[in-house]
Short mmCIF file of C-alpha atoms (C1' of nucleotides) in Angstrom, two decimals:
data_model
loop_
_atom_site.label_atom_id
_atom_site.label_comp_id
_atom_site.label_asym_id
_atom_site.label_seq_id
_atom_site.Cartn_x
_atom_site.Cartn_y
_atom_site.Cartn_z
CA UNK A 1 23.34 -5.76 -10.28
CA UNK A 2 24.11 -2.32 -9.19
CA UNK A 3 21.07 -0.82 -7.99
CA UNK A 4 22.50 2.90 -7.83
CA UNK A 5 23.03 2.70 -11.67
CA UNK A 6 19.85 0.91 -12.58
CA UNK A 7 17.68 1.13 -9.74
CA UNK A 8 14.55 -0.12 -11.29
CA UNK A 9 15.24 -2.35 -14.08
CA UNK A 10 15.20 -5.63 -12.26
CA UNK A 11 12.02 -5.22 -10.59
CA UNK A 12 10.57 -3.48 -13.56
CA UNK A 13 11.13 -6.66 -15.62
CA UNK A 14 9.69 -8.92 -12.95
CA UNK A 15 6.58 -6.92 -12.95
CA UNK A 16 6.27 -7.19 -16.82
CA UNK A 17 6.97 -10.93 -16.62
CA UNK A 18 3.97 -11.59 -14.43
CA UNK A 19 1.83 -9.25 -16.23
CA UNK A 20 1.45 -6.30 -13.61
CA UNK A 21 1.91 -2.79 -14.86
CA UNK A 22 5.19 -1.38 -13.31
CA UNK A 23 3.71 1.45 -11.35
CA UNK A 24 5.31 3.80 -9.05
CA UNK A 25 3.87 2.07 -5.92
CA UNK A 26 4.56 -1.47 -7.33
CA UNK A 27 7.96 -0.70 -8.22
CA UNK A 28 8.80 0.88 -4.90
CA UNK A 29 7.20 -1.94 -2.93
CA UNK A 30 9.07 -4.50 -5.02
CA UNK A 31 12.41 -2.92 -4.48
CA UNK A 32 11.63 -2.81 -0.64
CA UNK A 33 10.57 -6.64 -0.84
CA UNK A 34 13.03 -8.14 -3.20
CA UNK A 35 16.28 -6.27 -2.96
CA UNK A 36 16.98 -7.13 0.46
CA UNK A 37 17.08 -10.93 0.77
CA UNK A 38 14.44 -13.08 2.16
CA UNK A 39 11.83 -11.12 3.94
CA UNK A 40 8.81 -11.80 6.17
CA UNK A 41 6.37 -8.77 6.33
CA UNK A 42 2.92 -7.85 7.61
CA UNK A 43 0.87 -5.26 5.60
CA UNK A 44 1.36 -2.74 8.45
CA UNK A 45 5.11 -3.35 8.58
CA UNK A 46 5.65 -2.79 4.97
CA UNK A 47 3.26 0.31 5.11
CA UNK A 48 5.51 1.89 7.57
CA UNK A 49 8.70 0.85 5.76
CA UNK A 50 7.49 2.42 2.49
CA UNK A 51 6.53 5.67 4.54
CA UNK A 52 10.11 5.44 5.98
CA UNK A 53 11.60 5.14 2.64
CA UNK A 54 9.56 8.20 1.47
CA UNK A 55 7.27 6.16 -0.77
CA UNK A 56 3.62 7.37 -0.46
CA UNK A 57 1.53 4.27 -0.63
CA UNK A 58 -1.98 3.95 0.69
CA UNK A 59 -2.59 0.87 3.08
CA UNK A 60 -5.21 -0.46 0.53
CA UNK A 61 -2.46 -0.55 -2.15
CA UNK A 62 -0.11 -2.45 0.21
CA UNK A 63 -2.88 -5.02 0.46
CA UNK A 64 -3.50 -5.08 -3.29
CA UNK A 65 0.00 -5.34 -4.02
CA UNK A 66 0.85 -8.09 -1.49
CA UNK A 67 -2.13 -10.20 -2.73
CA UNK A 68 -1.00 -9.67 -6.48
CA UNK A 69 2.50 -10.41 -5.87
CA UNK A 70 1.24 -13.79 -3.96
CA UNK A 71 -1.01 -14.53 -6.76
CA UNK A 72 1.62 -14.10 -9.32
CA UNK A 73 3.90 -16.57 -7.43
CA UNK A 74 6.37 -13.88 -6.36
CA UNK A 75 5.73 -14.40 -2.78
CA UNK A 76 3.85 -16.60 -0.45
CA UNK A 77 1.50 -16.28 2.46
CA UNK A 78 2.35 -17.61 5.69
CA UNK A 79 -0.52 -18.19 8.26
CA UNK A 80 0.81 -18.73 11.83
CA UNK A 81 -1.33 -16.32 14.01
CA UNK A 82 -4.85 -15.75 14.05
CA UNK A 83 -5.75 -12.22 12.83
CA UNK A 84 -2.66 -11.52 11.19
CA UNK A 85 -1.04 -12.41 7.83
CA UNK A 86 2.56 -12.85 6.68
CA UNK A 87 4.01 -12.57 3.52
CA UNK A 88 7.21 -14.19 2.60
CA UNK A 89 9.46 -13.24 -0.36
CA UNK A 90 11.02 -16.72 -0.36
CA UNK A 91 8.99 -18.88 -2.66
CA UNK A 92 11.35 -21.96 -2.90
CA UNK A 93 10.54 -25.11 -0.79
CA UNK A 94 11.28 -24.25 3.01
CA UNK A 95 9.47 -23.97 6.32
CA UNK A 96 9.35 -21.73 9.32
CA UNK A 97 10.41 -21.14 12.89
CA UNK A 98 7.92 -18.90 14.49
CA UNK A 99 9.04 -16.91 17.57
CA UNK A 100 5.90 -16.76 19.61
CA UNK A 101 7.68 -14.10 21.75
CA UNK A 102 8.39 -11.57 19.27
CA UNK A 103 5.86 -12.73 16.53
CA UNK A 104 8.76 -13.15 14.08
CA UNK A 105 9.34 -15.59 11.27
CA UNK A 106 12.61 -17.30 10.23
CA UNK A 107 13.28 -19.52 7.28
CA UNK A 108 14.21 -23.12 7.85
CA UNK A 109 15.78 -24.23 4.51
CA UNK A 110 13.74 -26.99 2.73
CA UNK A 111 16.59 -29.60 3.20
CA UNK A 112 17.09 -28.92 6.82
CA UNK A 113 13.78 -30.53 7.68
CA UNK A 114 11.43 -33.00 5.85
CA UNK A 115 8.45 -34.99 6.39
CA UNK A 116 8.74 -38.72 6.24
CA UNK A 117 5.86 -40.47 4.50
CA UNK A 118 3.32 -37.61 3.85
CA UNK A 119 0.02 -39.73 4.10
CA UNK A 120 -2.06 -40.41 1.13
CA UNK A 121 -4.65 -37.47 0.59
CA UNK A 122 -8.24 -38.26 0.91
CA UNK A 123 -9.78 -39.75 -2.24
CA UNK A 124 -10.44 -37.16 -5.00
CA UNK A 125 -7.81 -34.54 -3.53
CA UNK A 126 -4.32 -33.62 -4.27
CA UNK A 127 -1.61 -31.99 -2.01
CA UNK A 128 -1.14 -28.45 -2.71
CA UNK A 129 1.50 -27.64 -0.21
CA UNK A 130 2.90 -29.03 3.17
CA UNK A 131 3.52 -26.27 5.65
CA UNK A 132 5.73 -26.90 8.64
CA UNK A 133 5.73 -24.32 11.62
CA UNK A 134 8.15 -24.82 14.48
CA UNK A 135 6.85 -22.67 17.19
CA UNK A 136 9.67 -21.60 19.44
CA UNK A 137 9.85 -19.69 22.76
CA UNK A 138 12.72 -17.68 24.46
CA UNK B 1 -20.24 -43.91 29.38
CA UNK B 2 -24.22 -43.80 28.93
CA UNK B 3 -24.98 -40.19 28.55
CA UNK B 4 -28.81 -40.58 28.64
CA UNK B 5 -28.19 -41.62 32.24
CA UNK B 6 -25.35 -39.57 33.30
CA UNK B 7 -25.82 -36.64 30.83
CA UNK B 8 -23.27 -34.22 32.57
CA UNK B 9 -21.06 -36.15 35.09
CA UNK B 10 -18.20 -36.70 32.79
CA UNK B 11 -17.92 -33.14 31.61
CA UNK B 12 -18.78 -31.96 34.95
CA UNK B 13 -15.70 -33.54 36.50
CA UNK B 14 -13.47 -32.68 33.71
CA UNK B 15 -14.48 -28.59 34.29
CA UNK B 16 -13.76 -29.16 37.88
CA UNK B 17 -10.51 -30.58 37.48
CA UNK B 18 -9.27 -27.78 35.46
CA UNK B 19 -10.62 -25.22 37.85
CA UNK B 20 -13.58 -23.87 35.63
CA UNK B 21 -17.08 -23.46 37.34
CA UNK B 22 -19.33 -26.01 35.76
CA UNK B 23 -21.92 -23.61 34.49
CA UNK B 24 -24.99 -24.33 32.31
CA UNK B 25 -23.12 -22.85 29.15
CA UNK B 26 -19.94 -24.50 29.65
CA UNK B 27 -21.38 -27.85 30.45
CA UNK B 28 -23.44 -27.70 27.56
CA UNK B 29 -20.64 -26.69 25.09
CA UNK B 30 -18.22 -29.17 26.76
CA UNK B 31 -20.68 -31.66 25.83
CA UNK B 32 -21.24 -30.71 22.21
CA UNK B 33 -17.48 -30.65 22.00
CA UNK B 34 -16.24 -33.75 23.76
CA UNK B 35 -19.09 -36.23 23.54
CA UNK B 36 -18.89 -36.66 19.95
CA UNK B 37 -15.10 -37.74 18.93
CA UNK B 38 -12.77 -35.28 17.68
CA UNK B 39 -14.04 -32.11 16.39
CA UNK B 40 -12.59 -28.94 14.67
CA UNK B 41 -14.97 -26.09 15.17
CA UNK B 42 -14.85 -22.23 14.46
CA UNK B 43 -16.67 -20.12 17.05
CA UNK B 44 -19.53 -19.27 14.66
CA UNK B 45 -19.96 -23.10 13.91
CA UNK B 46 -20.16 -23.97 17.57
CA UNK B 47 -22.53 -20.96 18.08
CA UNK B 48 -24.84 -22.38 15.55
CA UNK B 49 -24.54 -25.82 16.87
CA UNK B 50 -25.56 -24.70 20.32
CA UNK B 51 -28.63 -22.83 19.13
CA UNK B 52 -29.60 -25.89 17.29
CA UNK B 53 -29.15 -28.08 20.53
CA UNK B 54 -31.39 -25.46 22.21
CA UNK B 55 -28.58 -24.18 24.23
CA UNK B 56 -28.84 -20.46 24.75
CA UNK B 57 -25.11 -19.02 24.72
CA UNK B 58 -23.91 -15.60 23.50
CA UNK B 59 -21.21 -15.46 20.91
CA UNK B 60 -18.94 -13.90 23.63
CA UNK B 61 -19.32 -16.76 25.90
CA UNK B 62 -18.42 -19.22 23.00
CA UNK B 63 -15.30 -17.36 22.45
CA UNK B 64 -14.56 -17.04 26.16
CA UNK B 65 -15.08 -20.78 26.70
CA UNK B 66 -13.02 -21.74 23.53
CA UNK B 67 -10.25 -19.71 24.97
CA UNK B 68 -10.56 -21.20 28.49
CA UNK B 69 -10.90 -24.55 27.36
CA UNK B 70 -7.56 -24.05 25.23
CA UNK B 71 -5.88 -22.23 28.03
CA UNK B 72 -6.71 -25.38 30.32
CA UNK B 73 -5.23 -27.78 27.71
CA UNK B 74 -8.68 -29.56 26.90
CA UNK B 75 -8.32 -28.22 23.45
CA UNK B 76 -5.99 -26.57 20.96
CA UNK B 77 -6.03 -23.82 18.42
CA UNK B 78 -5.15 -24.64 14.69
CA UNK B 79 -4.22 -21.49 12.61
CA UNK B 80 -4.67 -22.38 8.93
CA UNK B 81 -6.55 -19.33 7.21
CA UNK B 82 -6.20 -15.67 7.78
CA UNK B 83 -8.86 -14.45 9.52
CA UNK B 84 -10.36 -17.42 11.19
CA UNK B 85 -9.62 -19.67 14.04
CA UNK B 86 -10.33 -23.37 14.37
CA UNK B 87 -10.40 -25.21 17.64
CA UNK B 88 -9.52 -28.81 17.84
CA UNK B 89 -10.68 -31.41 20.51
CA UNK B 90 -7.85 -33.65 19.96
CA UNK B 91 -4.93 -32.51 21.92
CA UNK B 92 -2.65 -35.56 21.27
CA UNK B 93 0.36 -35.34 18.87
CA UNK B 94 -1.01 -35.16 15.68
CA UNK B 95 -1.15 -32.83 12.47
CA UNK B 96 -3.83 -31.82 9.73
CA UNK B 97 -4.93 -31.96 6.38
CA UNK B 98 -6.76 -28.64 5.30
CA UNK B 99 -9.29 -28.77 2.53
CA UNK B 100 -8.82 -25.57 0.85
CA UNK B 101 -12.25 -26.16 -1.23
CA UNK B 102 -14.46 -26.73 1.97
CA UNK B 103 -12.39 -25.09 4.68
CA UNK B 104 -12.54 -28.05 6.50
CA UNK B 105 -9.80 -29.62 8.84
CA UNK B 106 -9.17 -33.44 9.20
CA UNK B 107 -6.72 -35.15 11.59
CA UNK B 108 -3.56 -36.98 10.43
CA UNK B 109 -2.46 -39.12 13.34
CA UNK B 110 0.83 -38.59 14.83
CA UNK B 111 2.27 -41.74 13.85
CA UNK B 112 1.19 -41.32 10.00
CA UNK B 113 3.54 -38.43 9.59
CA UNK B 114 6.78 -37.29 11.26
CA UNK B 115 9.43 -34.81 10.70
CA UNK B 116 12.75 -35.91 10.30
CA UNK B 117 15.59 -33.89 11.85
CA UNK B 118 13.83 -30.94 13.42
CA UNK B 119 16.48 -28.38 13.24
CA UNK B 120 18.20 -27.02 16.51
CA UNK B 121 16.20 -24.01 17.43
CA UNK B 122 17.90 -20.63 17.49
CA UNK B 123 20.13 -20.05 20.76
CA UNK B 124 18.07 -19.27 23.81
CA UNK B 125 14.78 -20.61 22.43
CA UNK B 126 13.07 -24.05 22.72
CA UNK B 127 10.52 -25.68 20.62
CA UNK B 128 7.00 -25.54 21.92
CA UNK B 129 5.20 -27.40 19.20
CA UNK B 130 5.56 -28.37 15.55
CA UNK B 131 2.71 -27.89 13.43
CA UNK B 132 2.37 -29.70 10.04
CA UNK B 133 -0.62 -28.51 7.53
CA UNK B 134 -1.08 -30.65 4.47
CA UNK B 135 -3.05 -28.22 2.30
CA UNK B 136 -5.07 -30.21 -0.37
CA UNK B 137 -7.65 -29.37 -3.03
CA UNK B 138 -10.43 -31.41 -4.87
"C1'" DT C 1 2.19 14.13 -28.42
"C1'" DT C 2 -2.67 13.88 -27.93
"C1'" DT C 3 -6.33 11.14 -27.03
"C1'" DC C 4 -8.60 7.16 -25.70
"C1'" DT C 5 -8.94 3.07 -23.09
"C1'" DT C 6 -7.98 0.39 -19.17
"C1'" DC C 7 -5.93 -0.57 -15.09
"C1'" DT C 8 -4.28 1.60 -10.64
"C1'" DT C 9 -4.54 4.04 -6.60
"C1'" DT C 10 -6.89 6.17 -2.98
"C1'" DA C 11 -9.75 7.92 1.03
"C1'" DA C 12 -13.32 6.52 3.18
"C1'" DA C 13 -16.74 3.29 4.28
"C1'" DA C 14 -17.82 -1.53 4.96
"C1'" DT C 15 -16.99 -6.07 6.51
"C1'" DG C 16 -15.98 -9.92 9.80
"C1'" DA C 17 -13.89 -11.93 13.46
"C1'" DT C 18 -12.67 -11.36 18.00
"C1'" DT C 19 -12.49 -8.67 22.39
"C1'" DC C 20 -13.98 -5.46 25.69
"C1'" DT C 21 -17.30 -3.23 28.94
"C1'" DA C 22 -20.56 -2.65 32.34
"C1'" DA C 23 -24.65 -4.33 33.95
"C1'" DT C 24 -26.94 -8.46 35.26
"C1'" DC C 25 -27.09 -13.23 36.91
"C1'" DT C 26 -25.58 -17.66 39.05
"C1'" DG C 27 -22.40 -21.07 41.70
"C1'" DT C 28 -20.48 -21.58 45.84
"C1'" DT C 29 -19.46 -21.31 50.45
"C1'" DG C 30 -20.60 -20.22 55.04
"C1'" DC D 1 -30.61 -18.31 52.88
"C1'" DA D 2 -26.84 -14.57 52.28
"C1'" DA D 3 -23.08 -12.77 50.42
"C1'" DC D 4 -19.33 -12.66 47.23
"C1'" DA D 5 -16.63 -13.97 43.41
"C1'" DG D 6 -16.81 -15.43 39.19
"C1'" DA D 7 -19.83 -15.94 34.61
"C1'" DT D 8 -22.67 -14.37 31.09
"C1'" DT D 9 -24.54 -11.20 28.16
"C1'" DA D 10 -25.82 -7.41 24.58
"C1'" DG D 11 -23.88 -4.28 22.54
"C1'" DA D 12 -20.11 -1.25 21.70
"C1'" DA D 13 -15.53 -1.14 20.37
"C1'" DT D 14 -11.24 -2.87 17.92
"C1'" DC D 15 -8.29 -4.63 14.45
"C1'" DA D 16 -7.00 -6.38 10.01
"C1'" DT D 17 -8.49 -6.65 5.78
"C1'" DT D 18 -11.77 -5.80 1.73
"C1'" DT D 19 -14.83 -2.86 -1.07
"C1'" DT D 20 -16.39 1.37 -3.32
"C1'" DA D 21 -16.46 4.80 -6.36
"C1'" DA D 22 -13.93 8.54 -7.90
"C1'" DA D 23 -9.54 10.52 -9.45
"C1'" DG D 24 -5.25 9.48 -11.64
"C1'" DA D 25 -1.55 7.19 -14.38
"C1'" DA D 26 0.07 3.93 -17.91
"C1'" DG D 27 -0.16 2.04 -22.72
"C1'" DA D 28 -1.65 1.75 -27.30
"C1'" DA D 29 -2.96 4.07 -31.39
"C1'" DA D 30 -3.15 7.92 -34.40
#
DNA sequence: TTTCTTCTTTAAAATGATTCTAATCTGTTG
DNA sequence: CAACAGATTAGAATCATTTTAAAGAAGAAA
């Protein structure tokens, strides 16, 4: 709970649990991502943030890590803009506002919006996820 | 109605109405796009299709044209996958199934699905559009 | 701890989609 | 038809992301 006393133990366990070796880079990135509430980041943003926090990580590792975290179910990818991927630390059922002016994402809690009557998926397929993006402008 | 008799007159008028010069390329692409029911295409797909139909158009023009048609409200862009853009000839209110296996889009009519209680957008913003993507797998 | 093996990280190159550039060509209008 | 504005094009440029192959770090065993 007190990150000044046990700065890495939480994320350390998290990484162990999903079978990822707790390396310096993964521990540092996990802390940036998970110790500050729900976050929506692009690879470039996280890279800049890491540099800022004195964490030396290459951009390739940022991409690897974001993809591994997503594959492990610790994050999810949100696709809202052509040519750029956002990663979301909130994996619970919820949706998004997308500010078209600032290119920022904002959570909509799962219970604040819902889809009535999701149509039957085509024969032979099953629904993997329903994404709702509410695009807004200033 | 009979495209063998008046092959270009419909799309010709459409282009005129939105202020785009009816060039050979735009007329040909418009015919491929609008004379065959609702379509979802990527730039590469449309390029291949044009070549197939003996319509010589560069890829740069495909991109220009798709963006111009979208800007003119004749089509809309659908973002479902990082790194690839889909363009949809159906501009009416509706949503999409996305087949993750085949990377294909399929319309969900606007009245077959709906969002209950779209939350109030943040102060100073207004909703531009609500996109629902139902991701399915085989 | 030393060693061995396996997984990670990295810089740099490669890729893939899209946009830009600058030169050439084509519609439109007079 | 002439002239101009707008459109098309090949190829270069750009941007986000992935791959490569080499060097480095973590875990297990002795």
